[in-house]
PDB file of C-alpha atoms in Angstrom:
ATOM      1  CA  MET P 180      14.402  48.978 -86.908  1.00  0.00           C
ATOM      2  CA  THR P 181      14.414  46.140 -84.374  1.00  0.00           C
ATOM      3  CA  PRO P 182      17.322  46.043 -81.874  1.00  0.00           C
ATOM      4  CA  THR P 183      19.239  42.787 -81.864  1.00  0.00           C
ATOM      5  CA  PHE P 184      21.746  41.462 -79.407  1.00  0.00           C
ATOM      6  CA  ALA P 185      24.275  38.702 -80.036  1.00  0.00           C
ATOM      7  CA  ALA P 186      24.108  35.675 -77.780  1.00  0.00           C
ATOM      8  CA  VAL P 187      27.493  35.469 -76.099  1.00  0.00           C
ATOM      9  CA  GLY P 188      28.649  33.879 -72.890  1.00  0.00           C
ATOM     10  CA  ALA P 189      27.664  31.385 -70.278  1.00  0.00           C
ATOM     11  CA  ALA P 190      24.067  30.606 -69.430  1.00  0.00           C
ATOM     12  CA  ALA P 191      24.424  31.875 -65.854  1.00  0.00           C
ATOM     13  CA  ALA P 192      25.503  35.319 -67.040  1.00  0.00           C
ATOM     14  CA  ALA P 193      22.650  35.337 -69.540  1.00  0.00           C
ATOM     15  CA  LEU P 194      20.085  34.564 -66.869  1.00  0.00           C
ATOM     16  CA  ALA P 195      21.483  37.171 -64.489  1.00  0.00           C
ATOM     17  CA  LEU P 196      21.490  39.920 -67.102  1.00  0.00           C
ATOM     18  CA  ALA P 197      18.121  38.923 -68.538  1.00  0.00           C
ATOM     19  CA  ALA P 198      16.634  39.344 -65.079  1.00  0.00           C
ATOM     20  CA  SER P 199      17.754  42.987 -65.084  1.00  0.00           C
ATOM     21  CA  THR P 200      16.513  45.808 -67.267  1.00  0.00           C
ATOM     22  CA  VAL P 201      18.098  48.065 -69.842  1.00  0.00           C
ATOM     23  CA  THR P 202      16.531  51.402 -70.712  1.00  0.00           C
ATOM     24  CA  CYS P 203      16.995  53.396 -73.883  1.00  0.00           C
ATOM     25  CA  GLY P 204      16.903  57.193 -74.021  1.00  0.00           C
ATOM     26  CA  GLY P 205      14.916  59.184 -76.520  1.00  0.00           C
ATOM     27  CA  PRO P 206      11.804  61.269 -76.884  1.00  0.00           C
ATOM     28  CA  PRO P 207       8.591  59.864 -75.403  1.00  0.00           C
ATOM     29  CA  PRO P 208       6.234  58.105 -77.794  1.00  0.00           C
ATOM     30  CA  THR P 209       3.132  60.068 -78.765  1.00  0.00           C
ATOM     31  CA  GLY P 210       0.520  59.969 -76.015  1.00  0.00           C
ATOM     32  CA  LEU P 211       2.956  59.409 -73.108  1.00  0.00           C
ATOM     33  CA  SER P 212       3.531  62.033 -70.460  1.00  0.00           C
ATOM     34  CA  ALA P 213       6.535  64.327 -70.796  1.00  0.00           C
ATOM     35  CA  GLY P 214       8.086  62.637 -67.731  1.00  0.00           C
ATOM     36  CA  VAL P 215       8.496  59.387 -69.658  1.00  0.00           C
ATOM     37  CA  ASP P 216      11.570  59.846 -71.846  1.00  0.00           C
ATOM     38  CA  ARG P 217      12.825  56.320 -72.318  1.00  0.00           C
ATOM     39  CA  ALA P 218      11.688  52.728 -72.597  1.00  0.00           C
ATOM     40  CA  THR P 219      12.681  49.620 -70.706  1.00  0.00           C
ATOM     41  CA  VAL P 220      14.271  46.790 -72.638  1.00  0.00           C
ATOM     42  CA  THR P 221      13.655  43.360 -71.171  1.00  0.00           C
ATOM     43  CA  ALA P 222      14.638  39.956 -72.436  1.00  0.00           C
ATOM     44  CA  ARG P 223      13.405  36.451 -71.752  1.00  0.00           C
ATOM     45  CA  PRO P 224      16.075  34.019 -70.532  1.00  0.00           C
ATOM     46  CA  ALA P 225      17.292  31.626 -73.187  1.00  0.00           C
ATOM     47  CA  VAL P 226      17.434  27.888 -72.869  1.00  0.00           C
ATOM     48  CA  ALA P 227      20.711  27.034 -71.156  1.00  0.00           C
ATOM     49  CA  ALA P 228      23.548  26.529 -73.582  1.00  0.00           C
ATOM     50  CA  THR P 229      27.123  25.474 -73.012  1.00  0.00           C
ATOM     51  CA  ALA P 230      29.615  28.169 -73.909  1.00  0.00           C
ATOM     52  CA  HIS P 231      33.102  27.401 -75.128  1.00  0.00           C
ATOM     53  CA  PRO P 232      35.380  27.588 -72.055  1.00  0.00           C
ATOM     54  CA  MET P 233      37.564  30.226 -73.735  1.00  0.00           C
ATOM     55  CA  THR P 234      34.619  32.449 -74.681  1.00  0.00           C
ATOM     56  CA  PRO P 235      34.745  35.554 -72.482  1.00  0.00           C
ATOM     57  CA  THR P 236      31.516  36.944 -71.160  1.00  0.00           C
ATOM     58  CA  TYR P 237      30.706  40.619 -70.974  1.00  0.00           C
ATOM     59  CA  ALA P 238      28.501  42.781 -68.781  1.00  0.00           C
ATOM     60  CA  PRO P 239      27.705  46.498 -68.783  1.00  0.00           C
ATOM     61  CA  PRO P 240      30.402  48.629 -67.123  1.00  0.00           C
ATOM     62  CA  VAL P 241      27.772  50.286 -64.889  1.00  0.00           C
ATOM     63  CA  ASP P 242      25.424  48.917 -62.247  1.00  0.00           C
ATOM     64  CA  VAL P 243      21.945  47.735 -63.292  1.00  0.00           C
ATOM     65  CA  PRO P 244      19.440  48.877 -64.280  1.00  0.00           C
ATOM     66  CA  VAL P 245      21.322  50.136 -67.323  1.00  0.00           C
ATOM     67  CA  THR P 246      20.045  53.222 -69.145  1.00  0.00           C
ATOM     68  CA  VAL P 247      21.283  53.667 -72.700  1.00  0.00           C
ATOM     69  CA  VAL P 248      21.516  57.417 -73.270  1.00  0.00           C
ATOM     70  CA  ARG P 249      22.840  57.069 -76.822  1.00  0.00           C
ATOM     71  CA  ALA P 250      23.237  53.885 -78.844  1.00  0.00           C
ATOM     72  CA  PHE P 251      26.067  52.797 -81.134  1.00  0.00           C
ATOM     73  CA  GLU P 252      25.883  54.483 -84.553  1.00  0.00           C
ATOM     74  CA  PRO P 253      28.528  53.048 -86.885  1.00  0.00           C
ATOM     75  CA  PRO P 254      29.971  55.515 -89.378  1.00  0.00           C
ATOM     76  CA  PRO P 255      29.250  54.843 -93.065  1.00  0.00           C
ATOM     77  CA  ALA P 256      33.028  54.904 -93.678  1.00  0.00           C
ATOM     78  CA  PRO P 257      35.999  54.643 -91.276  1.00  0.00           C
ATOM     79  CA  TRP P 258      36.744  58.367 -91.604  1.00  0.00           C
ATOM     80  CA  ALA P 259      33.117  59.552 -91.330  1.00  0.00           C
ATOM     81  CA  ALA P 260      31.183  60.784 -88.305  1.00  0.00           C
ATOM     82  CA  GLY P 261      29.352  58.320 -86.086  1.00  0.00           C
ATOM     83  CA  HIS P 262      28.992  57.270 -82.468  1.00  0.00           C
ATOM     84  CA  ARG P 263      31.638  54.596 -81.976  1.00  0.00           C
ATOM     85  CA  GLY P 264      30.316  53.230 -78.712  1.00  0.00           C
ATOM     86  CA  VAL P 265      27.365  53.408 -76.373  1.00  0.00           C
ATOM     87  CA  ASP P 266      26.630  55.972 -73.651  1.00  0.00           C
ATOM     88  CA  LEU P 267      25.305  54.531 -70.388  1.00  0.00           C
ATOM     89  CA  ALA P 268      23.808  56.759 -67.694  1.00  0.00           C
ATOM     90  CA  ALA P 269      25.733  56.974 -64.435  1.00  0.00           C
ATOM     91  CA  SER P 270      26.046  59.407 -61.566  1.00  0.00           C
ATOM     92  CA  ASP P 271      29.052  61.519 -60.661  1.00  0.00           C
ATOM     93  CA  GLY P 272      31.716  59.407 -58.947  1.00  0.00           C
ATOM     94  CA  ALA P 273      29.895  56.134 -59.719  1.00  0.00           C
ATOM     95  CA  PRO P 274      32.068  53.018 -59.875  1.00  0.00           C
ATOM     96  CA  VAL P 275      32.884  51.864 -63.399  1.00  0.00           C
ATOM     97  CA  LEU P 276      33.312  48.126 -63.874  1.00  0.00           C
ATOM     98  CA  ALA P 277      35.428  45.997 -66.181  1.00  0.00           C
ATOM     99  CA  PRO P 278      33.003  44.809 -68.882  1.00  0.00           C
ATOM    100  CA  GLY P 279      34.958  41.573 -69.208  1.00  0.00           C
ATOM    101  CA  ASP P 280      38.044  39.783 -67.948  1.00  0.00           C
ATOM    102  CA  GLY P 281      41.275  41.293 -69.185  1.00  0.00           C
ATOM    103  CA  ILE P 282      44.242  43.504 -68.463  1.00  0.00           C
ATOM    104  CA  VAL P 283      44.176  47.266 -67.954  1.00  0.00           C
ATOM    105  CA  THR P 284      46.417  48.427 -70.809  1.00  0.00           C
ATOM    106  CA  PHE P 285      45.877  52.178 -70.526  1.00  0.00           C
ATOM    107  CA  ALA P 286      44.709  54.629 -67.881  1.00  0.00           C
ATOM    108  CA  GLY P 287      45.193  58.319 -68.521  1.00  0.00           C
ATOM    109  CA  PRO P 288      44.025  61.395 -70.395  1.00  0.00           C
ATOM    110  CA  VAL P 289      42.963  61.332 -74.051  1.00  0.00           C
ATOM    111  CA  ALA P 290      41.924  64.662 -75.572  1.00  0.00           C
ATOM    112  CA  GLY P 291      41.508  66.105 -72.068  1.00  0.00           C
ATOM    113  CA  ARG P 292      39.297  63.285 -70.715  1.00  0.00           C
ATOM    114  CA  PRO P 293      40.356  60.426 -68.439  1.00  0.00           C
ATOM    115  CA  VAL P 294      40.145  57.029 -70.165  1.00  0.00           C
ATOM    116  CA  VAL P 295      40.614  53.418 -69.033  1.00  0.00           C
ATOM    117  CA  VAL P 296      41.235  50.655 -71.590  1.00  0.00           C
ATOM    118  CA  VAL P 297      40.786  46.963 -70.807  1.00  0.00           C
ATOM    119  CA  SER P 298      42.229  44.454 -73.308  1.00  0.00           C
ATOM    120  CA  HIS P 299      40.303  41.178 -73.307  1.00  0.00           C
ATOM    121  CA  PRO P 300      41.610  37.641 -74.024  1.00  0.00           C
ATOM    122  CA  ASP P 301      39.551  37.431 -77.254  1.00  0.00           C
ATOM    123  CA  GLY P 302      41.481  40.383 -78.728  1.00  0.00           C
ATOM    124  CA  LEU P 303      38.764  43.004 -78.156  1.00  0.00           C
ATOM    125  CA  ARG P 304      39.552  46.261 -76.330  1.00  0.00           C
ATOM    126  CA  SER P 305      37.047  48.142 -74.187  1.00  0.00           C
ATOM    127  CA  SER P 306      37.562  51.873 -73.677  1.00  0.00           C
ATOM    128  CA  LEU P 307      35.712  53.620 -70.865  1.00  0.00           C
ATOM    129  CA  GLU P 308      35.451  57.402 -70.535  1.00  0.00           C
ATOM    130  CA  PRO P 309      35.402  59.759 -68.736  1.00  0.00           C
ATOM    131  CA  VAL P 310      36.767  57.370 -66.135  1.00  0.00           C
ATOM    132  CA  VAL P 311      39.489  58.011 -63.584  1.00  0.00           C
ATOM    133  CA  GLY P 312      41.338  54.697 -63.248  1.00  0.00           C
ATOM    134  CA  SER P 313      41.646  53.045 -59.847  1.00  0.00           C
ATOM    135  CA  VAL P 314      43.934  50.150 -60.826  1.00  0.00           C
ATOM    136  CA  PRO P 315      47.418  50.430 -62.325  1.00  0.00           C
ATOM    137  CA  VAL P 316      48.182  49.651 -65.968  1.00  0.00           C
ATOM    138  CA  GLY P 317      49.132  45.972 -66.273  1.00  0.00           C
ATOM    139  CA  THR P 318      46.618  44.816 -63.659  1.00  0.00           C
ATOM    140  CA  SER P 319      44.551  41.719 -64.483  1.00  0.00           C
ATOM    141  CA  VAL P 320      40.870  42.368 -63.853  1.00  0.00           C
ATOM    142  CA  THR P 321      37.732  40.246 -63.898  1.00  0.00           C
ATOM    143  CA  ARG P 322      34.304  41.071 -65.291  1.00  0.00           C
ATOM    144  CA  GLY P 323      32.472  43.323 -62.833  1.00  0.00           C
ATOM    145  CA  GLN P 324      35.608  44.459 -60.973  1.00  0.00           C
ATOM    146  CA  VAL P 325      35.810  48.203 -60.317  1.00  0.00           C
ATOM    147  CA  VAL P 326      38.429  49.766 -62.619  1.00  0.00           C
ATOM    148  CA  GLY P 327      37.663  53.428 -61.912  1.00  0.00           C
ATOM    149  CA  THR P 328      35.076  56.082 -61.169  1.00  0.00           C
ATOM    150  CA  LEU P 329      33.065  58.382 -63.401  1.00  0.00           C
ATOM    151  CA  ALA P 330      34.848  61.728 -63.643  1.00  0.00           C
ATOM    152  CA  ASP P 331      33.054  65.015 -63.043  1.00  0.00           C
ATOM    153  CA  VAL P 332      33.546  66.464 -66.528  1.00  0.00           C
ATOM    154  CA  VAL P 333      31.112  67.759 -69.123  1.00  0.00           C
ATOM    155  CA  THR P 334      30.560  65.260 -71.942  1.00  0.00           C
ATOM    156  CA  HIS P 335      28.313  65.014 -74.995  1.00  0.00           C
ATOM    157  CA  CYS P 336      25.677  63.492 -72.658  1.00  0.00           C
ATOM    158  CA  ALA P 337      25.189  66.828 -70.837  1.00  0.00           C
ATOM    159  CA  PRO P 338      23.191  67.693 -68.877  1.00  0.00           C
ATOM    160  CA  ARG P 339      23.256  63.998 -67.903  1.00  0.00           C
ATOM    161  CA  GLN P 340      26.331  62.087 -66.759  1.00  0.00           C
ATOM    162  CA  CYS P 341      27.297  58.970 -68.690  1.00  0.00           C
ATOM    163  CA  VAL P 342      30.009  56.403 -69.290  1.00  0.00           C
ATOM    164  CA  HIS P 343      31.008  56.029 -72.931  1.00  0.00           C
ATOM    165  CA  TRP P 344      31.834  52.343 -73.594  1.00  0.00           C
ATOM    166  CA  GLY P 345      33.640  51.729 -76.863  1.00  0.00           C
ATOM    167  CA  VAL P 346      34.795  48.336 -78.144  1.00  0.00           C
ATOM    168  CA  ARG P 347      37.381  47.763 -80.870  1.00  0.00           C
ATOM    169  CA  ASP P 348      38.455  44.645 -82.717  1.00  0.00           C
ATOM    170  CA  GLY P 349      41.733  45.821 -84.218  1.00  0.00           C
ATOM    171  CA  GLU P 350      40.735  49.126 -85.808  1.00  0.00           C
ATOM    172  CA  THR P 351      37.071  48.167 -86.236  1.00  0.00           C
ATOM    173  CA  TYR P 352      34.548  49.529 -83.754  1.00  0.00           C
ATOM    174  CA  LEU P 353      31.826  47.136 -82.572  1.00  0.00           C
ATOM    175  CA  ASP P 354      28.480  47.734 -80.886  1.00  0.00           C
ATOM    176  CA  PRO P 355      29.261  47.027 -77.211  1.00  0.00           C
ATOM    177  CA  MET P 356      25.646  46.000 -76.571  1.00  0.00           C
ATOM    178  CA  SER P 357      26.090  43.131 -79.051  1.00  0.00           C
ATOM    179  CA  LEU P 358      28.537  41.553 -76.579  1.00  0.00           C
ATOM    180  CA  LEU P 359      26.006  41.279 -73.790  1.00  0.00           C
ATOM    181  CA  PRO P 360      24.471  37.858 -73.140  1.00  0.00           C
ATOM    182  CA  ILE P 361      20.870  38.883 -73.745  1.00  0.00           C
ATOM    183  CA  HIS P 362      18.800  36.177 -75.392  1.00  0.00           C
ATOM    184  CA  GLY P 363      15.342  36.067 -76.865  1.00  0.00           C
ATOM    185  CA  PRO P 364      13.174  38.784 -78.311  1.00  0.00           C
ATOM    186  CA  VAL P 365      13.681  42.306 -77.023  1.00  0.00           C
ATOM    187  CA  VAL P 366      10.478  44.026 -75.878  1.00  0.00           C
ATOM    188  CA  LEU P 367      10.192  47.800 -75.362  1.00  0.00           C
ATOM    189  CA  LEU P 368       7.823  48.783 -72.561  1.00  0.00           C
ATOM    190  CA  PRO P 369       6.952  52.207 -71.104  1.00  0.00           C
ATOM    191  CA  LEU P 370       8.658  52.812 -67.742  1.00  0.00           C
ATOM    192  CA  ASP P 371       5.336  53.278 -65.938  1.00  0.00           C
ATOM    193  CA  GLU P 372       4.190  49.687 -66.575  1.00  0.00           C
TER     194      GLU P 372
END
């Protein structure tokens, strides 16, 4: 299965993100040392394109390089099991960033974990957990602005620490990585290259 990413956003954001790296977790390919447990995803910058002025741009809610611990796994049916977001590696107390412009519409506990929700102008909602909010509900935020810090709680990423980034359009969950302005073919490379 080949990963694909939707082309969204302004050319400047695309070039900035394409210059960074994204890593994906998983077992090492056969023949690699046990210390190599993920691959680096890189993308070539796309030819500059003009984005619609109302099109919001998105960025990962953690600092680069971004390590994907667990990818989005849509459920086969709305009531079935799945992974309705993406887990991104982060360290205890790390700043968590607004993935896009919007308004903080929720900051508080959900099922015992602290959650921050940012509602974006395009109608999408980003949920970030376990994140202790640092801005009050109702605050307008911009992409990349700190909205909280990673909480020191055990999550399904254990023993690692991670930020779970979920995105909803109404009641439909979307792959958050599809919102990132990565263009061109995605190439997986071993970390030691």
